[in-house]
Amino acid sequence: MTDVRSRIRRELMNRADIKVKESGERFFKEPVRFYGVRTAGVNAIAKRYYSEIKDEKKKEIFRICEDLWLSGYMEESIIACRWSYAMRKRLEPKDFRVLERWVTRYVSNWASCDTLCNHTVGAFLERYPDHIPRLKRWARSGNRWARRAAAVSLIVPARWGGFLPESIEIADILLEDEDDLVQKGYGWLLKSASRHHEKKIFEYVMSRRGVMPRTALRYAIETMPRNLKARAMAKE
């Protein structure tokens, strides 16, 4: 198993492209470490090496994922995210502790936050919705990525109409958050929920627009009809 980790890193280093590295770094305000491997290449590496270890015990796969997170490199964190999502049907309620540790200790940018939470955490919550109240703790965290994670973890199920009351409750907790990436996160959640609950989300936005940051508001109404957008954005 140690050999798998070293081979992944060696391959990432061999594929590194300085132009890809510099391009990737420009997408982030905070420092992010890149090898410089294109997304398609990272996904191919993740898929190929997962085929080697997929029959290992879940604990062993998690151990490798943990090591990948610890590296601090974007590409390795994405591989860890891809593997955890590949294991989504093997996840048990107790595994939430692992996912929570990754969110609160290792996530350090919006890309790894969204990749982990949109997919693995979201899939986990669909199977074990009794863990959704734990998101409230994330939403009140001093960790900006945990607060963003509280919202983006519900985006995929919200897109299909699920967890509307929970989504609104999370949005309420985050409503006046000063961090623009948190604002974008819960605005994105509201936008996803509006696909099946446009009227309720519009009513929510209208009732909160006096205190909702404009960044979050714009995200929330992005896919609504023009007349509703105009009403939401009009000065009171």
PDB file of C-alpha atoms in Angstrom:
ATOM      1  CA  MET A   1       0.000   0.000   0.000  1.00  0.00           C
ATOM      2  CA  THR A   2       2.901   2.353   0.689  1.00  0.00           C
ATOM      3  CA  ASP A   3       4.126   1.587  -2.823  1.00  0.00           C
ATOM      4  CA  VAL A   4       0.825   2.862  -4.257  1.00  0.00           C
ATOM      5  CA  ARG A   5       1.292   6.215  -2.540  1.00  0.00           C
ATOM      6  CA  SER A   6       4.844   6.621  -3.781  1.00  0.00           C
ATOM      7  CA  ARG A   7       3.920   5.586  -7.336  1.00  0.00           C
ATOM      8  CA  ILE A   8       1.070   8.104  -7.427  1.00  0.00           C
ATOM      9  CA  ARG A   9       3.387  10.887  -6.332  1.00  0.00           C
ATOM     10  CA  ARG A  10       6.087   9.878  -8.766  1.00  0.00           C
ATOM     11  CA  GLU A  11       3.601   9.873 -11.630  1.00  0.00           C
ATOM     12  CA  LEU A  12       2.206  13.256 -10.637  1.00  0.00           C
ATOM     13  CA  MET A  13       5.725  14.707 -10.553  1.00  0.00           C
ATOM     14  CA  ASN A  14       6.535  13.191 -13.936  1.00  0.00           C
ATOM     15  CA  ARG A  15       3.379  14.674 -15.463  1.00  0.00           C
ATOM     16  CA  ALA A  16       3.895  18.108 -13.923  1.00  0.00           C
ATOM     17  CA  ASP A  17       3.608  21.061 -16.289  1.00  0.00           C
ATOM     18  CA  ILE A  18       4.698  24.494 -15.054  1.00  0.00           C
ATOM     19  CA  LYS A  19       2.099  26.261 -17.217  1.00  0.00           C
ATOM     20  CA  VAL A  20      -0.712  24.139 -15.762  1.00  0.00           C
ATOM     21  CA  LYS A  21       0.649  24.795 -12.269  1.00  0.00           C
ATOM     22  CA  GLU A  22       0.740  28.553 -12.756  1.00  0.00           C
ATOM     23  CA  SER A  23      -2.698  28.557 -14.373  1.00  0.00           C
ATOM     24  CA  GLY A  24      -4.181  26.589 -11.490  1.00  0.00           C
ATOM     25  CA  GLU A  25      -2.678  28.861  -8.865  1.00  0.00           C
ATOM     26  CA  ARG A  26      -4.316  31.922 -10.434  1.00  0.00           C
ATOM     27  CA  PHE A  27      -7.784  30.571  -9.576  1.00  0.00           C
ATOM     28  CA  PHE A  28      -7.211  30.941  -5.846  1.00  0.00           C
ATOM     29  CA  LYS A  29      -6.723  33.879  -3.502  1.00  0.00           C
ATOM     30  CA  GLU A  30      -5.081  31.671  -0.890  1.00  0.00           C
ATOM     31  CA  PRO A  31      -1.818  29.756  -1.507  1.00  0.00           C
ATOM     32  CA  VAL A  32      -2.523  26.360  -3.094  1.00  0.00           C
ATOM     33  CA  ARG A  33       0.149  23.777  -3.916  1.00  0.00           C
ATOM     34  CA  PHE A  34      -0.007  22.186  -7.369  1.00  0.00           C
ATOM     35  CA  TYR A  35       2.148  19.705  -9.193  1.00  0.00           C
ATOM     36  CA  GLY A  36       0.709  21.043 -12.422  1.00  0.00           C
ATOM     37  CA  VAL A  37      -1.269  18.045 -13.738  1.00  0.00           C
ATOM     38  CA  ARG A  38      -4.417  18.613 -15.768  1.00  0.00           C
ATOM     39  CA  THR A  39      -7.744  17.513 -14.279  1.00  0.00           C
ATOM     40  CA  ALA A  40      -8.222  14.745 -16.850  1.00  0.00           C
ATOM     41  CA  GLY A  41      -4.797  13.347 -15.969  1.00  0.00           C
ATOM     42  CA  VAL A  42      -5.511  13.460 -12.229  1.00  0.00           C
ATOM     43  CA  ASN A  43      -8.827  11.672 -12.733  1.00  0.00           C
ATOM     44  CA  ALA A  44      -7.151   9.008 -14.882  1.00  0.00           C
ATOM     45  CA  ILE A  45      -4.513   8.411 -12.195  1.00  0.00           C
ATOM     46  CA  ALA A  46      -7.192   8.217  -9.508  1.00  0.00           C
ATOM     47  CA  LYS A  47      -9.205   5.684 -11.494  1.00  0.00           C
ATOM     48  CA  ARG A  48      -6.239   3.489 -12.407  1.00  0.00           C
ATOM     49  CA  TYR A  49      -4.779   3.247  -8.925  1.00  0.00           C
ATOM     50  CA  TYR A  50      -8.186   2.777  -7.313  1.00  0.00           C
ATOM     51  CA  SER A  51      -8.635  -0.322  -9.476  1.00  0.00           C
ATOM     52  CA  GLU A  52      -5.557  -1.730  -7.737  1.00  0.00           C
ATOM     53  CA  ILE A  53      -6.767  -1.126  -4.175  1.00  0.00           C
ATOM     54  CA  LYS A  54     -10.573  -1.267  -4.402  1.00  0.00           C
ATOM     55  CA  ASP A  55     -10.716  -4.707  -2.784  1.00  0.00           C
ATOM     56  CA  GLU A  56      -8.639  -3.640   0.210  1.00  0.00           C
ATOM     57  CA  LYS A  57     -10.266  -3.012   3.559  1.00  0.00           C
ATOM     58  CA  LYS A  58     -11.950   0.362   3.772  1.00  0.00           C
ATOM     59  CA  LYS A  59      -9.721   1.318   6.679  1.00  0.00           C
ATOM     60  CA  GLU A  60      -6.613   0.833   4.524  1.00  0.00           C
ATOM     61  CA  ILE A  61      -8.028   2.915   1.680  1.00  0.00           C
ATOM     62  CA  PHE A  62      -8.922   5.679   4.131  1.00  0.00           C
ATOM     63  CA  ARG A  63      -5.364   5.524   5.434  1.00  0.00           C
ATOM     64  CA  ILE A  64      -3.970   6.211   1.979  1.00  0.00           C
ATOM     65  CA  CYS A  65      -6.514   8.993   1.466  1.00  0.00           C
ATOM     66  CA  GLU A  66      -5.397  10.560   4.727  1.00  0.00           C
ATOM     67  CA  ASP A  67      -1.803  10.516   3.546  1.00  0.00           C
ATOM     68  CA  LEU A  68      -2.805  12.097   0.246  1.00  0.00           C
ATOM     69  CA  TRP A  69      -4.596  14.884   2.104  1.00  0.00           C
ATOM     70  CA  LEU A  70      -1.592  15.429   4.337  1.00  0.00           C
ATOM     71  CA  SER A  71       0.630  16.145   1.340  1.00  0.00           C
ATOM     72  CA  GLY A  72      -1.057  19.501   0.854  1.00  0.00           C
ATOM     73  CA  TYR A  73      -1.081  19.135  -2.934  1.00  0.00           C
ATOM     74  CA  MET A  74      -4.302  19.835  -4.812  1.00  0.00           C
ATOM     75  CA  GLU A  75      -3.924  16.845  -7.125  1.00  0.00           C
ATOM     76  CA  GLU A  76      -3.475  14.429  -4.217  1.00  0.00           C
ATOM     77  CA  SER A  77      -6.494  15.843  -2.379  1.00  0.00           C
ATOM     78  CA  ILE A  78      -8.604  15.378  -5.514  1.00  0.00           C
ATOM     79  CA  ILE A  79      -7.500  11.738  -5.765  1.00  0.00           C
ATOM     80  CA  ALA A  80      -8.514  11.239  -2.115  1.00  0.00           C
ATOM     81  CA  CYS A  81     -11.906  12.777  -2.920  1.00  0.00           C
ATOM     82  CA  ARG A  82     -12.386  10.557  -5.974  1.00  0.00           C
ATOM     83  CA  TRP A  83     -11.549   7.448  -3.979  1.00  0.00           C
ATOM     84  CA  SER A  84     -13.857   8.305  -1.106  1.00  0.00           C
ATOM     85  CA  TYR A  85     -16.694   8.863  -3.561  1.00  0.00           C
ATOM     86  CA  ALA A  86     -15.929   5.553  -5.271  1.00  0.00           C
ATOM     87  CA  MET A  87     -16.442   3.963  -1.841  1.00  0.00           C
ATOM     88  CA  ARG A  88     -19.731   5.748  -1.155  1.00  0.00           C
ATOM     89  CA  LYS A  89     -21.757   2.522  -1.052  1.00  0.00           C
ATOM     90  CA  ARG A  90     -19.365   1.108   1.541  1.00  0.00           C
ATOM     91  CA  LEU A  91     -19.695   4.051   3.897  1.00  0.00           C
ATOM     92  CA  GLU A  92     -21.248   3.482   7.308  1.00  0.00           C
ATOM     93  CA  PRO A  93     -22.558   6.014   9.853  1.00  0.00           C
ATOM     94  CA  LYS A  94     -19.324   5.830  11.846  1.00  0.00           C
ATOM     95  CA  ASP A  95     -17.388   7.009   8.780  1.00  0.00           C
ATOM     96  CA  PHE A  96     -18.786  10.501   9.193  1.00  0.00           C
ATOM     97  CA  ARG A  97     -15.991  11.091  11.710  1.00  0.00           C
ATOM     98  CA  VAL A  98     -13.460  10.523   8.934  1.00  0.00           C
ATOM     99  CA  LEU A  99     -15.206  12.869   6.508  1.00  0.00           C
ATOM    100  CA  GLU A 100     -15.564  15.511   9.199  1.00  0.00           C
ATOM    101  CA  ARG A 101     -11.859  15.282  10.023  1.00  0.00           C
ATOM    102  CA  TRP A 102     -10.949  15.810   6.384  1.00  0.00           C
ATOM    103  CA  VAL A 103     -13.230  18.858   6.169  1.00  0.00           C
ATOM    104  CA  THR A 104     -12.022  20.497   9.364  1.00  0.00           C
ATOM    105  CA  ARG A 105      -8.327  19.605   9.210  1.00  0.00           C
ATOM    106  CA  TYR A 106      -7.277  19.247   5.594  1.00  0.00           C
ATOM    107  CA  VAL A 107      -9.582  21.204   3.295  1.00  0.00           C
ATOM    108  CA  SER A 108      -7.849  24.507   2.561  1.00  0.00           C
ATOM    109  CA  ASN A 109      -9.461  25.802  -0.631  1.00  0.00           C
ATOM    110  CA  TRP A 110     -12.837  25.909  -2.356  1.00  0.00           C
ATOM    111  CA  ALA A 111     -11.948  23.269  -4.976  1.00  0.00           C
ATOM    112  CA  SER A 112     -11.122  20.476  -2.542  1.00  0.00           C
ATOM    113  CA  CYS A 113     -14.017  21.564  -0.325  1.00  0.00           C
ATOM    114  CA  ASP A 114     -16.510  21.307  -3.161  1.00  0.00           C
ATOM    115  CA  THR A 115     -15.089  18.099  -4.632  1.00  0.00           C
ATOM    116  CA  LEU A 116     -15.290  16.314  -1.292  1.00  0.00           C
ATOM    117  CA  CYS A 117     -18.587  17.750  -0.098  1.00  0.00           C
ATOM    118  CA  ASN A 118     -20.636  17.878  -3.300  1.00  0.00           C
ATOM    119  CA  HIS A 119     -19.938  14.229  -3.922  1.00  0.00           C
ATOM    120  CA  THR A 120     -18.801  12.081  -0.992  1.00  0.00           C
ATOM    121  CA  VAL A 121     -20.387  14.003   1.888  1.00  0.00           C
ATOM    122  CA  GLY A 122     -23.540  14.658  -0.108  1.00  0.00           C
ATOM    123  CA  ALA A 123     -23.895  10.975  -0.997  1.00  0.00           C
ATOM    124  CA  PHE A 124     -23.290  10.041   2.638  1.00  0.00           C
ATOM    125  CA  LEU A 125     -26.038  12.410   3.832  1.00  0.00           C
ATOM    126  CA  GLU A 126     -28.517  11.016   1.327  1.00  0.00           C
ATOM    127  CA  ARG A 127     -27.954   7.563   2.831  1.00  0.00           C
ATOM    128  CA  TYR A 128     -27.757   8.754   6.441  1.00  0.00           C
ATOM    129  CA  PRO A 129     -29.847  11.935   6.701  1.00  0.00           C
ATOM    130  CA  ASP A 130     -29.832  11.775  10.486  1.00  0.00           C
ATOM    131  CA  HIS A 131     -26.320  13.247  10.274  1.00  0.00           C
ATOM    132  CA  ILE A 132     -27.524  16.467   8.627  1.00  0.00           C
ATOM    133  CA  PRO A 133     -27.844  18.257  11.999  1.00  0.00           C
ATOM    134  CA  ARG A 134     -24.052  17.936  12.279  1.00  0.00           C
ATOM    135  CA  LEU A 135     -23.840  20.448   9.435  1.00  0.00           C
ATOM    136  CA  LYS A 136     -25.181  23.103  11.788  1.00  0.00           C
ATOM    137  CA  ARG A 137     -22.023  22.744  13.842  1.00  0.00           C
ATOM    138  CA  TRP A 138     -19.958  23.202  10.703  1.00  0.00           C
ATOM    139  CA  ALA A 139     -22.014  26.275   9.811  1.00  0.00           C
ATOM    140  CA  ARG A 140     -21.101  27.870  13.147  1.00  0.00           C
ATOM    141  CA  SER A 141     -17.430  26.941  12.935  1.00  0.00           C
ATOM    142  CA  GLY A 142     -14.583  29.440  12.942  1.00  0.00           C
ATOM    143  CA  ASN A 143     -13.203  27.467   9.979  1.00  0.00           C
ATOM    144  CA  ARG A 144     -14.351  29.118   6.746  1.00  0.00           C
ATOM    145  CA  TRP A 145     -14.123  25.826   4.823  1.00  0.00           C
ATOM    146  CA  ALA A 146     -16.310  24.018   7.357  1.00  0.00           C
ATOM    147  CA  ARG A 147     -18.891  26.783   6.981  1.00  0.00           C
ATOM    148  CA  ARG A 148     -18.808  26.521   3.194  1.00  0.00           C
ATOM    149  CA  ALA A 149     -18.946  22.724   3.508  1.00  0.00           C
ATOM    150  CA  ALA A 150     -22.149  22.977   5.562  1.00  0.00           C
ATOM    151  CA  ALA A 151     -23.852  24.451   2.511  1.00  0.00           C
ATOM    152  CA  VAL A 152     -22.214  22.701  -0.422  1.00  0.00           C
ATOM    153  CA  SER A 153     -22.702  19.236   1.118  1.00  0.00           C
ATOM    154  CA  LEU A 154     -26.446  19.572   0.438  1.00  0.00           C
ATOM    155  CA  ILE A 155     -26.211  20.965  -3.105  1.00  0.00           C
ATOM    156  CA  VAL A 156     -26.635  17.699  -5.031  1.00  0.00           C
ATOM    157  CA  PRO A 157     -29.625  16.369  -3.041  1.00  0.00           C
ATOM    158  CA  ALA A 158     -31.138  19.882  -3.077  1.00  0.00           C
ATOM    159  CA  ARG A 159     -30.828  19.905  -6.863  1.00  0.00           C
ATOM    160  CA  TRP A 160     -33.252  16.987  -6.973  1.00  0.00           C
ATOM    161  CA  GLY A 161     -35.672  18.555  -4.508  1.00  0.00           C
ATOM    162  CA  GLY A 162     -34.390  17.065  -1.263  1.00  0.00           C
ATOM    163  CA  PHE A 163     -33.727  18.585   2.141  1.00  0.00           C
ATOM    164  CA  LEU A 164     -35.442  21.936   1.546  1.00  0.00           C
ATOM    165  CA  PRO A 165     -36.098  22.749   5.252  1.00  0.00           C
ATOM    166  CA  GLU A 166     -32.539  21.756   6.127  1.00  0.00           C
ATOM    167  CA  SER A 167     -31.099  23.832   3.287  1.00  0.00           C
ATOM    168  CA  ILE A 168     -33.007  26.912   4.432  1.00  0.00           C
ATOM    169  CA  GLU A 169     -31.919  26.343   8.016  1.00  0.00           C
ATOM    170  CA  ILE A 170     -28.258  26.167   6.970  1.00  0.00           C
ATOM    171  CA  ALA A 171     -28.704  29.302   4.844  1.00  0.00           C
ATOM    172  CA  ASP A 172     -30.185  31.098   7.839  1.00  0.00           C
ATOM    173  CA  ILE A 173     -27.196  30.237  10.009  1.00  0.00           C
ATOM    174  CA  LEU A 174     -24.804  31.470   7.310  1.00  0.00           C
ATOM    175  CA  LEU A 175     -27.001  34.388   6.233  1.00  0.00           C
ATOM    176  CA  GLU A 176     -24.789  37.288   7.345  1.00  0.00           C
ATOM    177  CA  ASP A 177     -21.437  35.531   7.071  1.00  0.00           C
ATOM    178  CA  GLU A 178     -18.799  38.029   5.933  1.00  0.00           C
ATOM    179  CA  ASP A 179     -16.706  35.521   3.962  1.00  0.00           C
ATOM    180  CA  ASP A 180     -17.470  35.764   0.248  1.00  0.00           C
ATOM    181  CA  LEU A 181     -16.706  32.069  -0.354  1.00  0.00           C
ATOM    182  CA  VAL A 182     -19.208  31.115   2.338  1.00  0.00           C
ATOM    183  CA  GLN A 183     -21.743  33.505   0.812  1.00  0.00           C
ATOM    184  CA  LYS A 184     -21.214  31.906  -2.592  1.00  0.00           C
ATOM    185  CA  GLY A 185     -21.571  28.465  -1.005  1.00  0.00           C
ATOM    186  CA  TYR A 186     -24.974  29.017   0.566  1.00  0.00           C
ATOM    187  CA  GLY A 187     -26.132  31.087  -2.412  1.00  0.00           C
ATOM    188  CA  TRP A 188     -25.257  28.103  -4.602  1.00  0.00           C
ATOM    189  CA  LEU A 189     -27.255  25.843  -2.275  1.00  0.00           C
ATOM    190  CA  LEU A 190     -30.311  28.094  -2.567  1.00  0.00           C
ATOM    191  CA  LYS A 191     -29.922  28.194  -6.360  1.00  0.00           C
ATOM    192  CA  SER A 192     -29.863  24.378  -6.463  1.00  0.00           C
ATOM    193  CA  ALA A 193     -32.940  24.167  -4.237  1.00  0.00           C
ATOM    194  CA  SER A 194     -34.755  26.642  -6.490  1.00  0.00           C
ATOM    195  CA  ARG A 195     -34.791  24.103  -9.334  1.00  0.00           C
ATOM    196  CA  HIS A 196     -37.678  22.283  -7.627  1.00  0.00           C
ATOM    197  CA  HIS A 197     -38.778  24.921  -5.119  1.00  0.00           C
ATOM    198  CA  GLU A 198     -38.498  28.199  -6.985  1.00  0.00           C
ATOM    199  CA  LYS A 199     -41.456  29.872  -5.250  1.00  0.00           C
ATOM    200  CA  LYS A 200     -40.267  28.986  -1.750  1.00  0.00           C
ATOM    201  CA  ILE A 201     -36.677  30.019  -2.434  1.00  0.00           C
ATOM    202  CA  PHE A 202     -37.820  33.281  -3.999  1.00  0.00           C
ATOM    203  CA  GLU A 203     -39.977  33.996  -0.965  1.00  0.00           C
ATOM    204  CA  TYR A 204     -37.039  33.190   1.278  1.00  0.00           C
ATOM    205  CA  VAL A 205     -34.725  35.523  -0.636  1.00  0.00           C
ATOM    206  CA  MET A 206     -37.287  38.338  -0.596  1.00  0.00           C
ATOM    207  CA  SER A 207     -37.778  37.978   3.157  1.00  0.00           C
ATOM    208  CA  ARG A 208     -34.015  38.107   3.799  1.00  0.00           C
ATOM    209  CA  ARG A 209     -32.710  40.418   1.096  1.00  0.00           C
ATOM    210  CA  GLY A 210     -32.405  43.300   3.525  1.00  0.00           C
ATOM    211  CA  VAL A 211     -29.564  41.503   5.296  1.00  0.00           C
ATOM    212  CA  MET A 212     -28.428  38.914   2.726  1.00  0.00           C
ATOM    213  CA  PRO A 213     -25.108  39.886   1.123  1.00  0.00           C
ATOM    214  CA  ARG A 214     -25.491  40.735  -2.562  1.00  0.00           C
ATOM    215  CA  THR A 215     -23.015  38.008  -3.493  1.00  0.00           C
ATOM    216  CA  ALA A 216     -25.211  35.319  -1.943  1.00  0.00           C
ATOM    217  CA  LEU A 217     -28.371  36.890  -3.345  1.00  0.00           C
ATOM    218  CA  ARG A 218     -27.025  36.922  -6.911  1.00  0.00           C
ATOM    219  CA  TYR A 219     -26.045  33.271  -6.682  1.00  0.00           C
ATOM    220  CA  ALA A 220     -29.427  32.292  -5.211  1.00  0.00           C
ATOM    221  CA  ILE A 221     -31.480  33.877  -8.003  1.00  0.00           C
ATOM    222  CA  GLU A 222     -29.124  33.109 -10.889  1.00  0.00           C
ATOM    223  CA  THR A 223     -31.422  30.669 -12.701  1.00  0.00           C
ATOM    224  CA  MET A 224     -34.722  32.367 -11.867  1.00  0.00           C
ATOM    225  CA  PRO A 225     -36.832  34.172 -14.518  1.00  0.00           C
ATOM    226  CA  ARG A 226     -35.790  37.730 -15.331  1.00  0.00           C
ATOM    227  CA  ASN A 227     -38.806  39.318 -13.637  1.00  0.00           C
ATOM    228  CA  LEU A 228     -38.065  37.552 -10.343  1.00  0.00           C
ATOM    229  CA  LYS A 229     -34.408  38.544 -10.541  1.00  0.00           C
ATOM    230  CA  ALA A 230     -35.400  42.161 -11.056  1.00  0.00           C
ATOM    231  CA  ARG A 231     -37.691  42.109  -8.036  1.00  0.00           C
ATOM    232  CA  ALA A 232     -35.037  40.505  -5.855  1.00  0.00           C
ATOM    233  CA  MET A 233     -32.325  42.959  -6.904  1.00  0.00           C
ATOM    234  CA  ALA A 234     -34.497  46.095  -6.757  1.00  0.00           C
ATOM    235  CA  LYS A 235     -33.645  48.629  -4.086  1.00  0.00           C
ATOM    236  CA  GLU A 236     -36.020  48.530  -1.155  1.00  0.00           C
TER     237      GLU A 236
END
